[in-house]
Short mmCIF file of C-alpha atoms and ligand atoms in Angstrom, two decimals:
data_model
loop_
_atom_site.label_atom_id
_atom_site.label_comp_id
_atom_site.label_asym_id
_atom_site.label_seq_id
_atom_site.Cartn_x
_atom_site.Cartn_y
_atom_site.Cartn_z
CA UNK D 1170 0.00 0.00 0.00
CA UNK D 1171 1.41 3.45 -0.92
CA UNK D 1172 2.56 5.68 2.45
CA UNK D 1173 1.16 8.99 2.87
CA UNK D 1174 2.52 11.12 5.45
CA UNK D 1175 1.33 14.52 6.79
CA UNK D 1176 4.17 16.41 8.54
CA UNK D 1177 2.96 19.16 10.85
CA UNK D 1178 0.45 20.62 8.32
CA UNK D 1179 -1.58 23.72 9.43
CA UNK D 1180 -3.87 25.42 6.93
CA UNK D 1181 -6.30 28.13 7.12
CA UNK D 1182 -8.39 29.72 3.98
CA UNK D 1183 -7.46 33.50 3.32
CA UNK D 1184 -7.58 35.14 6.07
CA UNK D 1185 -10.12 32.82 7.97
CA UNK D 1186 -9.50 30.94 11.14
CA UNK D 1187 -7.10 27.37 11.33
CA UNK D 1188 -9.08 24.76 9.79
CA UNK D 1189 -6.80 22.17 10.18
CA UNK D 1190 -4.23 22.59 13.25
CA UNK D 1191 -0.82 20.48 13.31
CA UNK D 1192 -1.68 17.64 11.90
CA UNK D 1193 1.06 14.68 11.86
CA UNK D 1194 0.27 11.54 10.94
CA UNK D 1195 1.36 8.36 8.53
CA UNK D 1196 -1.40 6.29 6.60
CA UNK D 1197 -0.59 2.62 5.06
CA UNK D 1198 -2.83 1.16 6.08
CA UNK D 1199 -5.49 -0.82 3.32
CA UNK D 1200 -8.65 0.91 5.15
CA UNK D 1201 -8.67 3.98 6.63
CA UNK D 1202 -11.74 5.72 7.73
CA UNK D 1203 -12.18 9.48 8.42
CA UNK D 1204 -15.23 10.76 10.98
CA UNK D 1205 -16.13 14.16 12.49
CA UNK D 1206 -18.84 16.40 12.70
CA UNK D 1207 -19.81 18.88 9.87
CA UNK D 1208 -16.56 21.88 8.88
CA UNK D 1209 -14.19 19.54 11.19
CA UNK D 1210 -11.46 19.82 8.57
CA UNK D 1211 -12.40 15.94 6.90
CA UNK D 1212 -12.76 16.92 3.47
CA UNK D 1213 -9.63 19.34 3.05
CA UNK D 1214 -7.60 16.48 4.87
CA UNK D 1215 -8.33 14.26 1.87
CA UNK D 1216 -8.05 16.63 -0.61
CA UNK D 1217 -4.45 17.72 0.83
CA UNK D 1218 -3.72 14.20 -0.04
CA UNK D 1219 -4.08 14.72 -4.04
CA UNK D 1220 -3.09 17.94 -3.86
CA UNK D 1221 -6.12 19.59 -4.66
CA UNK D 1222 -5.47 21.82 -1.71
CA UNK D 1223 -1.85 22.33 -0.45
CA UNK D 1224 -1.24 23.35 3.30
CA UNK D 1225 0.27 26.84 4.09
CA UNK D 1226 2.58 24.72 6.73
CA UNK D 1227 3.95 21.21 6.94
CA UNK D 1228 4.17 18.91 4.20
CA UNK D 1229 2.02 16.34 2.42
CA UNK D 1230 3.82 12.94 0.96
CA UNK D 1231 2.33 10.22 -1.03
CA UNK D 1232 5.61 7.37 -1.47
CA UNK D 1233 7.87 10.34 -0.73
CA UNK D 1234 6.76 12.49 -3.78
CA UNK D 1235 5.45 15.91 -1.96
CA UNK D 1236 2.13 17.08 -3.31
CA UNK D 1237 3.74 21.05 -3.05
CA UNK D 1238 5.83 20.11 -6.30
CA UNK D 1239 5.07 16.72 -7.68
CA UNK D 1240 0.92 16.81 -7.46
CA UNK D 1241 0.68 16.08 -11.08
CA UNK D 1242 2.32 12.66 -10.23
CA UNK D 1243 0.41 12.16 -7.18
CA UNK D 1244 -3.11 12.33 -9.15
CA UNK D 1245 -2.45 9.55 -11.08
CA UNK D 1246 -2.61 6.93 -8.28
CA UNK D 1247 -4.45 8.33 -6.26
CA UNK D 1248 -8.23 8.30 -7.08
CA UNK D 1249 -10.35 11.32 -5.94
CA UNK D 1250 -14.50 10.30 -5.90
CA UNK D 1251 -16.35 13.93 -4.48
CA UNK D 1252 -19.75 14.28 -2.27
CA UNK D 1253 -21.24 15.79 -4.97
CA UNK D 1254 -21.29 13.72 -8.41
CA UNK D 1255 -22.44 16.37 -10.23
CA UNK D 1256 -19.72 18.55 -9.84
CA UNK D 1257 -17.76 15.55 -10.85
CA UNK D 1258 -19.12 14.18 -13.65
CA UNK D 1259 -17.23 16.27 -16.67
CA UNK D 1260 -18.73 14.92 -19.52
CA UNK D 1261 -22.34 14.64 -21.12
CA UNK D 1262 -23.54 10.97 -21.29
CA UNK D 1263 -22.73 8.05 -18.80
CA UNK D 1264 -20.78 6.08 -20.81
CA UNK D 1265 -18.21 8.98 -21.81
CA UNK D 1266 -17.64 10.12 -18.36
CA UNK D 1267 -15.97 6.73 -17.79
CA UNK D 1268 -14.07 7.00 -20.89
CA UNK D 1269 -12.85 10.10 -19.86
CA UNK D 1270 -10.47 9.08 -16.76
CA UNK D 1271 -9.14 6.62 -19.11
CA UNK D 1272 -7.27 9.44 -21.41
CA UNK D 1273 -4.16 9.63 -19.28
CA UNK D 1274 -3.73 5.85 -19.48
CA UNK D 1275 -2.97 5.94 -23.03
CA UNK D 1276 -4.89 2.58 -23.85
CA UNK D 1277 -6.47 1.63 -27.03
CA UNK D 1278 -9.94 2.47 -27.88
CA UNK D 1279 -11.28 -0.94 -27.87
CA UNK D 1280 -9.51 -1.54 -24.61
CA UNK D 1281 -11.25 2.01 -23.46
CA UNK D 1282 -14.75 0.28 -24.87
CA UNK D 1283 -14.33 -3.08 -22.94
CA UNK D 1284 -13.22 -1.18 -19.32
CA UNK D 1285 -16.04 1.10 -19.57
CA UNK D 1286 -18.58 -2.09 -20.34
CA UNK D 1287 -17.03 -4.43 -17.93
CA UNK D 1288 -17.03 -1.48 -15.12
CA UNK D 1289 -21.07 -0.39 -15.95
CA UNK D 1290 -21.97 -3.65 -15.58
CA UNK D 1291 -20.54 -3.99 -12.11
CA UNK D 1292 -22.22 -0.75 -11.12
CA UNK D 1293 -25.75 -1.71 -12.27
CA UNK D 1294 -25.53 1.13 -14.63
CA UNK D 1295 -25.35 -0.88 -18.33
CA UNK D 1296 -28.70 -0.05 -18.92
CA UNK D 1297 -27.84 3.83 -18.66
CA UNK D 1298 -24.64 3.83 -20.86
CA UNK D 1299 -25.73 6.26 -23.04
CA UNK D 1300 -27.96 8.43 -21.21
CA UNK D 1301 -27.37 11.59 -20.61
CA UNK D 1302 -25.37 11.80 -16.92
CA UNK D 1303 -27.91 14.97 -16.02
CA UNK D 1304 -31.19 12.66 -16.08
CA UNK D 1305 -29.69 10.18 -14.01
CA UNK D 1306 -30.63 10.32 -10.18
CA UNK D 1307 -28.63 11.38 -7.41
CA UNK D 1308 -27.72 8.09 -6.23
CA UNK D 1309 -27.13 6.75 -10.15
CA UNK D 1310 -24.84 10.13 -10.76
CA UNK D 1311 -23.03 9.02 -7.52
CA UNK D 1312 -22.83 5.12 -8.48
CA UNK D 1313 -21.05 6.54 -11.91
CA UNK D 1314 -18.95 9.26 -10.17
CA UNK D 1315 -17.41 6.05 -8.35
CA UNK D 1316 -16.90 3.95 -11.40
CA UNK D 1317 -15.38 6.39 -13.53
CA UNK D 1318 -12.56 6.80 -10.86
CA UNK D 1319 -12.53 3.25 -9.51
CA UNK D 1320 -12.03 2.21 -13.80
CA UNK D 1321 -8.73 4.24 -14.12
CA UNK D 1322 -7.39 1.75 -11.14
CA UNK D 1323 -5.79 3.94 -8.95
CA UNK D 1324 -3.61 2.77 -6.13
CA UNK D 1325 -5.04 4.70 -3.49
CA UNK D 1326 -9.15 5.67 -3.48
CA UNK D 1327 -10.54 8.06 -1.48
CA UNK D 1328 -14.28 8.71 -1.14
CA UNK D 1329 -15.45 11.71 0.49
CA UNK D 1330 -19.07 10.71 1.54
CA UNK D 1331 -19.50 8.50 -1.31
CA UNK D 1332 -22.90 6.89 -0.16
CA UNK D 1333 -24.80 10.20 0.83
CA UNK D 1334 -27.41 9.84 -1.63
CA UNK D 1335 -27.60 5.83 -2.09
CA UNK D 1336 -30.46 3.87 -1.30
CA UNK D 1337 -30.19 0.84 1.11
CA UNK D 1338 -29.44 -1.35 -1.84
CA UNK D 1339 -27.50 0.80 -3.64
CA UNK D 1340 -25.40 1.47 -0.42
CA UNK D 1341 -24.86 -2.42 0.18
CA UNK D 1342 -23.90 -2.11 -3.52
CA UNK D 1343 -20.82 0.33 -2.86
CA UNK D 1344 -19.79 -1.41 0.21
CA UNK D 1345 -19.23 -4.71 -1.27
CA UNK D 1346 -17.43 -3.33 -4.34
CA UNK D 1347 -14.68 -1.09 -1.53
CA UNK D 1348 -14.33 -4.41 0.30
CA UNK D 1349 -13.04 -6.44 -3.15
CA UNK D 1350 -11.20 -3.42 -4.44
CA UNK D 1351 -7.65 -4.26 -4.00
CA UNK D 1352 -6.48 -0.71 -3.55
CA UNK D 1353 -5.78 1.64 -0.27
CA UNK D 1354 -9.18 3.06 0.02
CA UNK D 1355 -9.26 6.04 2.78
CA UNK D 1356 -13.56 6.76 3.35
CA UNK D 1357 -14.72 9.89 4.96
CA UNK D 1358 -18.46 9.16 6.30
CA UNK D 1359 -21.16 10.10 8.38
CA UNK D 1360 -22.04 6.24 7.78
CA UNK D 1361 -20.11 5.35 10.76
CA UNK D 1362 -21.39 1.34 9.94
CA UNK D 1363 -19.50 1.53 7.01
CA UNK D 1364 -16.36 1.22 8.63
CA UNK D 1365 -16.75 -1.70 10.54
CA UNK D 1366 -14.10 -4.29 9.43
CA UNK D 1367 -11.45 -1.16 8.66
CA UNK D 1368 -7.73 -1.20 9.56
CA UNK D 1369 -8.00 2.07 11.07
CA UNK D 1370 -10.19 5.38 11.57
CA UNK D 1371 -9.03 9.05 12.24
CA UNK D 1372 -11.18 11.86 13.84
CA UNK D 1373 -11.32 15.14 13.02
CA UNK D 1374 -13.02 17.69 15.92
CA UNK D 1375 -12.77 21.60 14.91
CA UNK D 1376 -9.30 21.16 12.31
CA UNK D 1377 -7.63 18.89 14.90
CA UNK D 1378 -6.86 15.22 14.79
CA UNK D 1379 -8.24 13.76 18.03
CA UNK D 1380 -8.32 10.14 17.80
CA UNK D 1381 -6.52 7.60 15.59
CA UNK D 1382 -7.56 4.21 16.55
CA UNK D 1383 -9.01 0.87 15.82
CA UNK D 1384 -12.87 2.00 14.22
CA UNK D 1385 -14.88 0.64 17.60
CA UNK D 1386 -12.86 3.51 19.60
CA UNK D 1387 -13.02 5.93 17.35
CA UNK D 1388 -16.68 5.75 16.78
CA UNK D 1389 -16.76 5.83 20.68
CA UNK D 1390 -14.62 8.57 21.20
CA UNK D 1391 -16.46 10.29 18.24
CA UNK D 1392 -19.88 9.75 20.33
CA UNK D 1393 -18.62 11.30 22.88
CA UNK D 1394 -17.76 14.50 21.23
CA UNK D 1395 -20.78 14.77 19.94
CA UNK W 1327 -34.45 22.00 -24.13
CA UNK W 1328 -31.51 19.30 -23.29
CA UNK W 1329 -33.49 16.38 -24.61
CA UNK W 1330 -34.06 18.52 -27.77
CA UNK W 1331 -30.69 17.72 -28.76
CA UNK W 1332 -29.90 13.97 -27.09
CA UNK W 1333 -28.47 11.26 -28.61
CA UNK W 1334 -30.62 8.38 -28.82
CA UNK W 1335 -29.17 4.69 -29.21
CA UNK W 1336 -29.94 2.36 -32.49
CA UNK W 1337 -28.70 0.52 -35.29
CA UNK W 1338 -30.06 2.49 -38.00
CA UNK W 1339 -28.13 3.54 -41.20
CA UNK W 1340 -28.40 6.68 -39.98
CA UNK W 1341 -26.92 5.55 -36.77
CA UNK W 1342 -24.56 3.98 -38.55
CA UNK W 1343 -22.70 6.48 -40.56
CA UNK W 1344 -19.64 8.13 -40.08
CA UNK W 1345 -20.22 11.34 -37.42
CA UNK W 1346 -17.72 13.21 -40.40
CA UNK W 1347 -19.96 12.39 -43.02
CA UNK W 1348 -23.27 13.79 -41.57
CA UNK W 1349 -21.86 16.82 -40.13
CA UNK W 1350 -20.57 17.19 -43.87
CA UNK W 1351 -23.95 17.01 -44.81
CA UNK W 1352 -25.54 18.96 -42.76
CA UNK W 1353 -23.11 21.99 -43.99
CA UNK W 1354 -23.64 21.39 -47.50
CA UNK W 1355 -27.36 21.35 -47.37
CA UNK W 1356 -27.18 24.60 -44.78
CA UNK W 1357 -25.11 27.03 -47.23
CA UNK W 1358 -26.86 25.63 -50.45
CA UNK W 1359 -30.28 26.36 -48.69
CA UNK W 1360 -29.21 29.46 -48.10
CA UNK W 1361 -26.81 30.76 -50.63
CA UNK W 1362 -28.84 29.59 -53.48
CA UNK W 1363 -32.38 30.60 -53.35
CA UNK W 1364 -34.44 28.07 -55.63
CA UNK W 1365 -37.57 26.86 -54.35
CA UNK W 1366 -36.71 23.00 -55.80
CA UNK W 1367 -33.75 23.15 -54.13
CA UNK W 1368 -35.83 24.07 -50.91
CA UNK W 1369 -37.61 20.90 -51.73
CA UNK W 1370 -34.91 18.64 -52.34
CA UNK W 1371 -33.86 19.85 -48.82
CA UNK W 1372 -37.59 18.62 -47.57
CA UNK W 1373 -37.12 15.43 -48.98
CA UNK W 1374 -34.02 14.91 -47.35
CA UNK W 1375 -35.16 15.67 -43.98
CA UNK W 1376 -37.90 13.50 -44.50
CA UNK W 1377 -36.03 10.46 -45.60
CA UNK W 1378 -33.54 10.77 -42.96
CA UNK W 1379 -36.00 11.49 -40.36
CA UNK W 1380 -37.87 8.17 -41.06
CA UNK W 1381 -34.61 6.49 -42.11
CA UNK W 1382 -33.36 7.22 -38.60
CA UNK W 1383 -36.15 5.56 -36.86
CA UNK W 1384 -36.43 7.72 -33.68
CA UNK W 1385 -38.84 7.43 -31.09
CA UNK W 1386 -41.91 9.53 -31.72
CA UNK W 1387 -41.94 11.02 -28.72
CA UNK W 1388 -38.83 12.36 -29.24
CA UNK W 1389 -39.49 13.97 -32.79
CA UNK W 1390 -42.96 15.16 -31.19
CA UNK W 1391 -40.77 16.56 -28.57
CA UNK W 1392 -38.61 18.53 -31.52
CA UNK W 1393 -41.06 19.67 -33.38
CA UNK W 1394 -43.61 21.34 -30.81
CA UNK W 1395 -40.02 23.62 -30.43
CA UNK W 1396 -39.06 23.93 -33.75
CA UNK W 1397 -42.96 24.83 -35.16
CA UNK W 1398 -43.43 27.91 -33.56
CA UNK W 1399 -39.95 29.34 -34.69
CA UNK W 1400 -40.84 27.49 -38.35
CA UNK W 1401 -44.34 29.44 -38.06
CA UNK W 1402 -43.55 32.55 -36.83
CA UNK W 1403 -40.88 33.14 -39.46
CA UNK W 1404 -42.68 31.64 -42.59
CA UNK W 1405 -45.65 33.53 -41.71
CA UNK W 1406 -43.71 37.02 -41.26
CA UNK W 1407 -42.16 36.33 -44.76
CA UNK W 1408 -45.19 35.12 -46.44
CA UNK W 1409 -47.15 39.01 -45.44
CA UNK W 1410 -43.46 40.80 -46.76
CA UNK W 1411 -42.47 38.65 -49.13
CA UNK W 1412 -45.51 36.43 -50.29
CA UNK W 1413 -45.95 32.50 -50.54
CA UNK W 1414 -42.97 31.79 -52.29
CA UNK W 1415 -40.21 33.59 -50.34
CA UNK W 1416 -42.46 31.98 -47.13
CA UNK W 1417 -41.85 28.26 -48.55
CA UNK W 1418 -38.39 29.09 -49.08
CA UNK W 1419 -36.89 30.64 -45.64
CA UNK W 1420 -39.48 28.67 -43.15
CA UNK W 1421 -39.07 25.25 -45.29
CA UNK W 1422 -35.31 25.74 -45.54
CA UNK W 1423 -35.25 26.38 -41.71
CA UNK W 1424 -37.58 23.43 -41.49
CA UNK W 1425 -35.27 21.06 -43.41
CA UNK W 1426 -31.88 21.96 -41.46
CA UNK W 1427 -33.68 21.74 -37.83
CA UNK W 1428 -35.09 18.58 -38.85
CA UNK W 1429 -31.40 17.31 -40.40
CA UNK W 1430 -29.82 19.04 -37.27
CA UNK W 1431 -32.07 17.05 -35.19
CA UNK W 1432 -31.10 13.72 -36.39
CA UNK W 1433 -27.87 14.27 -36.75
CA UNK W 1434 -27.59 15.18 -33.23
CA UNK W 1435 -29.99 12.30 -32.18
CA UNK W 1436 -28.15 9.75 -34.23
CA UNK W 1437 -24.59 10.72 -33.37
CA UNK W 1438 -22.76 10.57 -30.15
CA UNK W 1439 -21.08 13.63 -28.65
CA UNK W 1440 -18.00 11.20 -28.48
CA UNK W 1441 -17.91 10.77 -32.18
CA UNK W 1442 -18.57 14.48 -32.56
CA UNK W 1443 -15.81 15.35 -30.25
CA UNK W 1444 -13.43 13.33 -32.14
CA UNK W 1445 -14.69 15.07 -34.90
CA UNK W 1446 -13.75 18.43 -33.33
CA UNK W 1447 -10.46 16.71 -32.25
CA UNK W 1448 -9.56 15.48 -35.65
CA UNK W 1449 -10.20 19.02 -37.28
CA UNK W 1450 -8.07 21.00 -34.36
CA UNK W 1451 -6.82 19.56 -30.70
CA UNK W 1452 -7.96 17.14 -28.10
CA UNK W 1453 -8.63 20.10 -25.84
CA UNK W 1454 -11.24 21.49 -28.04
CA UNK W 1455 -13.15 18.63 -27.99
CA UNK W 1456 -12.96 18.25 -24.36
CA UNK W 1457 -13.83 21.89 -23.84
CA UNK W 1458 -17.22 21.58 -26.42
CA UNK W 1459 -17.87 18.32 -24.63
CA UNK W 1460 -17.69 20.15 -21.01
CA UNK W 1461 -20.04 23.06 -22.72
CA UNK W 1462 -22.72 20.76 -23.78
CA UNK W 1463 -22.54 19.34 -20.12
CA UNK W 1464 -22.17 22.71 -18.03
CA UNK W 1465 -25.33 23.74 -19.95
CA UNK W 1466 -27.06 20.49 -18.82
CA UNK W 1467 -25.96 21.11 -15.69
CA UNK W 1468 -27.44 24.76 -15.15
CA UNK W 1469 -30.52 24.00 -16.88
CA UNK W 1470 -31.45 21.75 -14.39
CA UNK W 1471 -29.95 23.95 -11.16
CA UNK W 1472 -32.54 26.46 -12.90
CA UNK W 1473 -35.42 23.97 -12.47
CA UNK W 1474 -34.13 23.07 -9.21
CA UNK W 1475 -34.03 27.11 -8.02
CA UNK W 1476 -37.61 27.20 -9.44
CA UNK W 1477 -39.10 24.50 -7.71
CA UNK W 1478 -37.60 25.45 -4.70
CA UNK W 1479 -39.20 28.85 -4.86
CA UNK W 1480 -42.83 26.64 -5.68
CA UNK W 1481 -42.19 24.56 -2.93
CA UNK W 1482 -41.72 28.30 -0.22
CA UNK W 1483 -45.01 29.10 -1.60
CA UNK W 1484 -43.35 32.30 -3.30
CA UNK W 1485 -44.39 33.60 -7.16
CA UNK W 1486 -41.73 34.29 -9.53
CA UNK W 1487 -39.12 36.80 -8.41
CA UNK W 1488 -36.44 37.69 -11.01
CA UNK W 1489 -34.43 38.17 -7.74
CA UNK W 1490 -34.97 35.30 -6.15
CA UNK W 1491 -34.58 33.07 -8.96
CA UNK W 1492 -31.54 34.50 -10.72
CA UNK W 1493 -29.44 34.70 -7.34
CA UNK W 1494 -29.23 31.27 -5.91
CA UNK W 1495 -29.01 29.96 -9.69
CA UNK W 1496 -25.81 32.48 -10.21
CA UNK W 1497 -24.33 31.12 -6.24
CA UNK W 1498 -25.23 27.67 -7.50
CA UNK W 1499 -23.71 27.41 -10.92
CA UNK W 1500 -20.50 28.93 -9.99
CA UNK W 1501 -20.21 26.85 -7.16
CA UNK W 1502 -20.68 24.63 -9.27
CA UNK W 1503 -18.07 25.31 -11.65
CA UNK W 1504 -15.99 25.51 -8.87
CA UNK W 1505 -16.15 21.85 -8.40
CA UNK W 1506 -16.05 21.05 -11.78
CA UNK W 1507 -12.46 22.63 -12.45
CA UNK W 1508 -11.49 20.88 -9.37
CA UNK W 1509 -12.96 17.57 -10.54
CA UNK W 1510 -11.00 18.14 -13.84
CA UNK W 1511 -7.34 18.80 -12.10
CA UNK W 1512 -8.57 15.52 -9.87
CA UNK W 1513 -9.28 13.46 -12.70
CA UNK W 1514 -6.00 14.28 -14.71
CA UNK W 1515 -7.46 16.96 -17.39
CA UNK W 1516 -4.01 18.51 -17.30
CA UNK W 1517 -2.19 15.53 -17.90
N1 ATP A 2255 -12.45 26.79 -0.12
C1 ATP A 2255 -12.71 27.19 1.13
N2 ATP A 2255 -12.65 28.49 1.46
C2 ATP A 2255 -12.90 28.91 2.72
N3 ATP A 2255 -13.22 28.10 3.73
C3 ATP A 2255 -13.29 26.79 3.47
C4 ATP A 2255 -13.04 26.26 2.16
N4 ATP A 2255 -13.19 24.92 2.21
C5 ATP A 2255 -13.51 24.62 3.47
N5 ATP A 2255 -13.57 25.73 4.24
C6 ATP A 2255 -13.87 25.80 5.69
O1 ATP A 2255 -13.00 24.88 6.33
C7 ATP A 2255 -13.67 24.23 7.40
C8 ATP A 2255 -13.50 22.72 7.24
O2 ATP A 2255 -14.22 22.33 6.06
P1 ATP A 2255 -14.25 20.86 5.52
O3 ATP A 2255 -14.97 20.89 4.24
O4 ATP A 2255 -12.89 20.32 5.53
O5 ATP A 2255 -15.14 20.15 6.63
P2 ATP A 2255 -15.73 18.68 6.67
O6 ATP A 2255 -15.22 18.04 7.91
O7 ATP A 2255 -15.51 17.98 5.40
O8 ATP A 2255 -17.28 18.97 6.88
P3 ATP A 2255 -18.58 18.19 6.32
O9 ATP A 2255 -18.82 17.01 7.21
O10 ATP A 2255 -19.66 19.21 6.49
O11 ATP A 2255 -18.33 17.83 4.90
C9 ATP A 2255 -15.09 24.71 7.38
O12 ATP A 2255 -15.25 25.68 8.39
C10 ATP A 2255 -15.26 25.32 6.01
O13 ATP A 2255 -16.16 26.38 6.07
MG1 MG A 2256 -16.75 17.37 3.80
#
């Protein structure tokens, strides 16, 4: 699994307070769940990890490469699947958003045909291949915001309250295809159930990181904050 | 308005034919139309249409759908030009407009925006198509964060208010964009 280490990172937007504070810590493991209550500092956490936002102190590293210079490099193992799908989904029907991640992989066209099949099917979302993504429903948009990252196999995934919208089925749906994903997957939730069986689980209370423990702690130590 | 212009799955030769060729087509037929003003040629354009349109086998609905939009604007203009310009000059502009909406129709219906992207791609760079592609979706996008800012307003009980409707759907769609130029860093656009 690839190592990601946060030295010391403190960030704050503009001129607004700390939203994370000193954060150090090293992920490897396969599972790693991230709780907290709502503007706790989850979702810029992740996205420090791809780069998408880079602290004003400390340093992010994914295998060594820091996300300050290298962040290009970063992005292309590490797999980035947002709360809301339709800010993700770039492109105008289903089955060319999961095309789409597959540009950087340089792969034939019929290969790029046969991923995108293979990867609808899992999802339950063959039927919708060439629909347009905006007449989809929530939970659909989010099932193919999922497949078009998980279809450019990244080594690490990380899902940033990736079941929000999901039905029960639908939800059961996702968890069973993290668990067979052979891939670091790192989960922020508010879904603590989702986590059972993880490695690990961080959480987050007002931009600082306040537990880091096996999930059945964390949840309880979550509780208690709360 | 987006499911004027949808692509629609089939097998038909229609379907079938090169995205190159029928964009080719539908420029020829769009400057002769207009740069030559013959009312046969007007015709021809007709029969075209027609053939392709039935050719193409799309759903009704969907060519219902198309032409409740496209008969006003058809309607409006030929009638305008048949009280200047009399029956013939009518026949000619609203039939001419009648035959490329119908031939723009299909060809949008029967041709991915994949295929027309690589289209685009072929004639200048990968980024162009990508760009077009992210238009057609951006508008798809906002159309439906204006339905969404409407019904919201229904829901609160509240009539229309230019205000009230063009604020949250201005906050909305650029948050929106927002996370869309995020999404495209995240998902290797600059690669
Ligand atoms: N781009 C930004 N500009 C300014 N402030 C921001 C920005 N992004 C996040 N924040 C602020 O940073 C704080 C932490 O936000 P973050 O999105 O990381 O929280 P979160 O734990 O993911 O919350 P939630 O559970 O609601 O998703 C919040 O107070 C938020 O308002
Ligand atoms: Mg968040």
């Amino acid at each position: 699994m690839p190592l990601i280490e946060f030295a010391e990172v403190t960030h704050a937007f503009g001129d607004g307070p700390a939203v994370l504070e000193d954060v150090t810590v090293s992920l490897h493991e396969r599972r790693i769940g991230i709780i907290g209550g709502n503007g706790s500092g989850k979702s810029t956490f992740v996205r420090m990890i791809n780069g998408l936002v880079v602290p004003e102190a400390g340093t992010v590293r994914v295998d060594g490469d820091s996300t300050a210079n290298q962040a290009r490099r970063i992005r292309r193992k590490v797999g980035f699947c947002f709360t809301n799908p339709d800010s993700q989904i770039v492109m105008p029907t289903v089955a060319e958003d999961v095309a789409f991640g597959l540009r950087r992989l340089k792969i034939s066209k019929t290969e790029v045909q046969e991923r995108v099949a293979a990867i609808l099917e899992t999802y339950g979302l063959k039927q919708l291949a060439d629909r347009p993504a905006h007449t989809l429903s929530g939970g659909q948009k989010q099932l193919l915001a999922l497949a078009s990252v998980v279809v450019t196999e990244p080594e690490v995934l990380i899902l940033d309250e990736p079941t929000t919208l999901l039905d029960l089925s639908n939800e059961r749906r996702i968890r069973r295809e993290i668990e067979q994903l052979d891939l670091q997957v790192i989960l922020v939730t508010h879904h603590l159930h989702l986590l059972d069986g993880f490695d690990r689980t961080l959480v987050f209370h007002q931009g600082r990181l306040v537990a880091d423990d096996h999930p059945d702690q964390a949840r309880t130590t979550y509780r208690a904050l709360i | 308005m987006s499911d004027l212009m949808t692509y629609t799955a089939g097998t038909s030769i229609i379907h079938r034919l090169p995205a190159g060729a029928k964009v080719l087509a539908l420029a020829v037929v769009s400057i002769t139309t207009v740069v030559i003003e013959r009312p046969w040629l007007t015709a021809a354009a007709l029969a075209l249409a027609a053939t392709a349109t039935v050719l193409a086998r799309l759903p009704r609905r969907l060519l219902v759908k198309q032409w409740k939009a496209y008969l006003v604007v058809v309607g409006l203009l030929g009638g305008y030009q048949w009280l200047t310009d009399g029956p013939a000059k009518a026949f000619q502009v609203a039939g001419g407009l009648a035959a490329l909406l119908a031939l723009a129709g299909v060809v949008s219906a029967t041709t991915r925006t994949t295929e027309l992207l690589e289209l685009a791609v072929r004639c200048s760079t990968e980024r162009v198509g990508i760009t077009l592609a992210l238009g057609i979706r951006s508008v798809a996008v906002v159309y439906d964060l204006a339905r969404d800012v409407r019904a919201a307003q229904l829901a609160r009980g509240l009539g229309f208010s230019l205000r009230a409707f063009a604020v949250p759907l201005v906050v909305r769609s650029l948050r929106q964009a927002d996370g869309l130029a995020e999404a495209l860093i995240a998902r290797g656009f600059d690669d």
